[in-house]
Amino acid sequence: HVQLVESGGGSVQDGGSLRLSCTASSSTHNKRLLAWFRQVPGKEREGVAAIDEVGATTYADSVKGRFTISRDNTKNTLYLQMTSLKPEDTAMYYCAADRSTTCSGGYCYWGQGTQVTVS
C-alpha cells in the first residue's frame, strides 16, 4: 500500500506561483503514471497533468504553458510547478499514482488534497 501526502498549497494573488509536492511512502519509480487532479466543490474532478515512468508528460489545455509536472524518484516525490495562476485555478489539488482501470477513479492511490486559492 502507498500513502501519498500533498503539500505546498496556499493562497496567492492572480499571476502568482506555487509549487505543489506529493511525497509517497514507498518507491514510485515503478508506478504506472503519476498525476495531478483538481476539484472544485460541485464540479467533477479534472485531470491537470500526468507523467509516466520515462518522464513523458501530458497537460490539460487549461494549464499548458503555465504548469509543469515533474518527478524525483530518488525522493519518491511528484511536483507540480504552477505559474501565472488565475482565479479559475482555485481548487483542491490531489496527486494520484498507479493508473489502473481496476481502481476507483482510474488510479490506485490518492492523496488527501491540498487547497490552492487564487484571488
Coordinates of C-alpha atoms in Angstrom, one line a residue, residues 5-90:
V5 CA 0.9 13.3 1.1
E6 CA 0.5 16.6 -0.8
S7 CA 1.9 19.9 0.4
G8 CA 2.6 23.4 -0.9
G9 CA -0.9 24.7 -1.4
G10 CA -2.0 28.1 -0.2
S11 CA -3.4 31.5 -1.2
V12 CA -1.8 33.6 -3.9
Q13 CA -2.6 36.6 -5.9
D14 CA -3.6 36.4 -9.6
G15 CA -0.4 35.9 -11.6
G16 CA 1.4 34.3 -8.7
S17 CA 3.2 30.9 -8.4
L18 CA 3.1 27.9 -6.2
R19 CA 4.8 24.5 -6.2
L20 CA 2.9 21.5 -5.0
S21 CA 4.7 18.4 -3.8
C22 CA 3.4 14.9 -3.3
T23 CA 5.5 12.5 -1.3
A24 CA 4.9 8.8 -1.5
S25 CA 5.5 6.4 1.4
S26 CA 7.3 4.0 -0.9
S27 CA 9.2 3.9 -4.1
T28 CA 7.3 5.4 -7.0
H29 CA 9.8 4.5 -9.7
N30 CA 7.8 1.6 -10.9
K31 CA 4.4 3.2 -10.6
R32 CA 2.4 3.4 -13.7
L33 CA 1.8 7.0 -14.3
L34 CA 1.6 9.7 -11.7
A35 CA -0.8 12.6 -12.0
W36 CA -2.3 15.7 -10.5
F37 CA -6.1 16.3 -10.4
R38 CA -8.1 19.2 -9.1
Q39 CA -11.7 19.6 -7.9
V40 CA -13.9 22.5 -7.1
P41 CA -17.0 21.8 -4.9
G42 CA -20.0 20.9 -7.0
K43 CA -17.9 20.1 -10.1
E44 CA -16.3 16.9 -11.5
R45 CA -12.7 16.2 -10.7
E46 CA -10.4 17.4 -13.5
G47 CA -7.1 15.9 -14.7
V48 CA -4.4 18.6 -14.6
A49 CA -1.2 16.8 -15.6
A50 CA 0.4 13.4 -15.7
I51 CA 3.9 11.9 -16.1
D52 CA 4.9 8.4 -16.9
E53 CA 7.9 6.2 -16.0
V54 CA 10.1 7.7 -18.6
G55 CA 9.1 11.3 -18.0
A56 CA 6.7 11.9 -20.8
T57 CA 4.1 14.4 -19.7
T58 CA 0.6 15.5 -20.6
Y59 CA -1.4 18.5 -19.6
A60 CA -4.9 19.8 -19.6
D61 CA -5.3 22.5 -22.2
S62 CA -6.2 25.0 -19.5
V63 CA -2.8 24.7 -17.8
K64 CA -0.5 24.1 -20.8
G65 CA 2.4 26.6 -20.7
R66 CA 1.7 27.5 -17.1
F67 CA 2.1 24.3 -15.1
T68 CA 5.0 21.8 -15.1
I69 CA 4.8 18.3 -13.7
S70 CA 7.9 16.5 -12.7
R71 CA 9.1 13.6 -10.5
D72 CA 12.1 12.8 -8.4
N73 CA 12.2 9.1 -7.9
T74 CA 15.2 9.4 -5.5
K75 CA 12.9 11.3 -3.2
N76 CA 9.7 9.5 -4.0
T77 CA 8.2 12.9 -4.8
L78 CA 5.9 14.3 -7.5
Y79 CA 5.8 18.0 -8.2
L80 CA 3.5 20.5 -9.8
Q81 CA 5.0 23.9 -10.5
M82 CA 2.3 26.4 -11.2
T83 CA 2.9 29.8 -12.6
S84 CA 0.7 32.6 -13.9
L85 CA -2.0 31.4 -11.6
K86 CA -5.5 32.5 -12.3
P87 CA -8.6 32.6 -10.1
E88 CA -10.1 29.7 -12.1
D89 CA -7.2 27.6 -10.9
T90 CA -8.6 27.7 -7.4

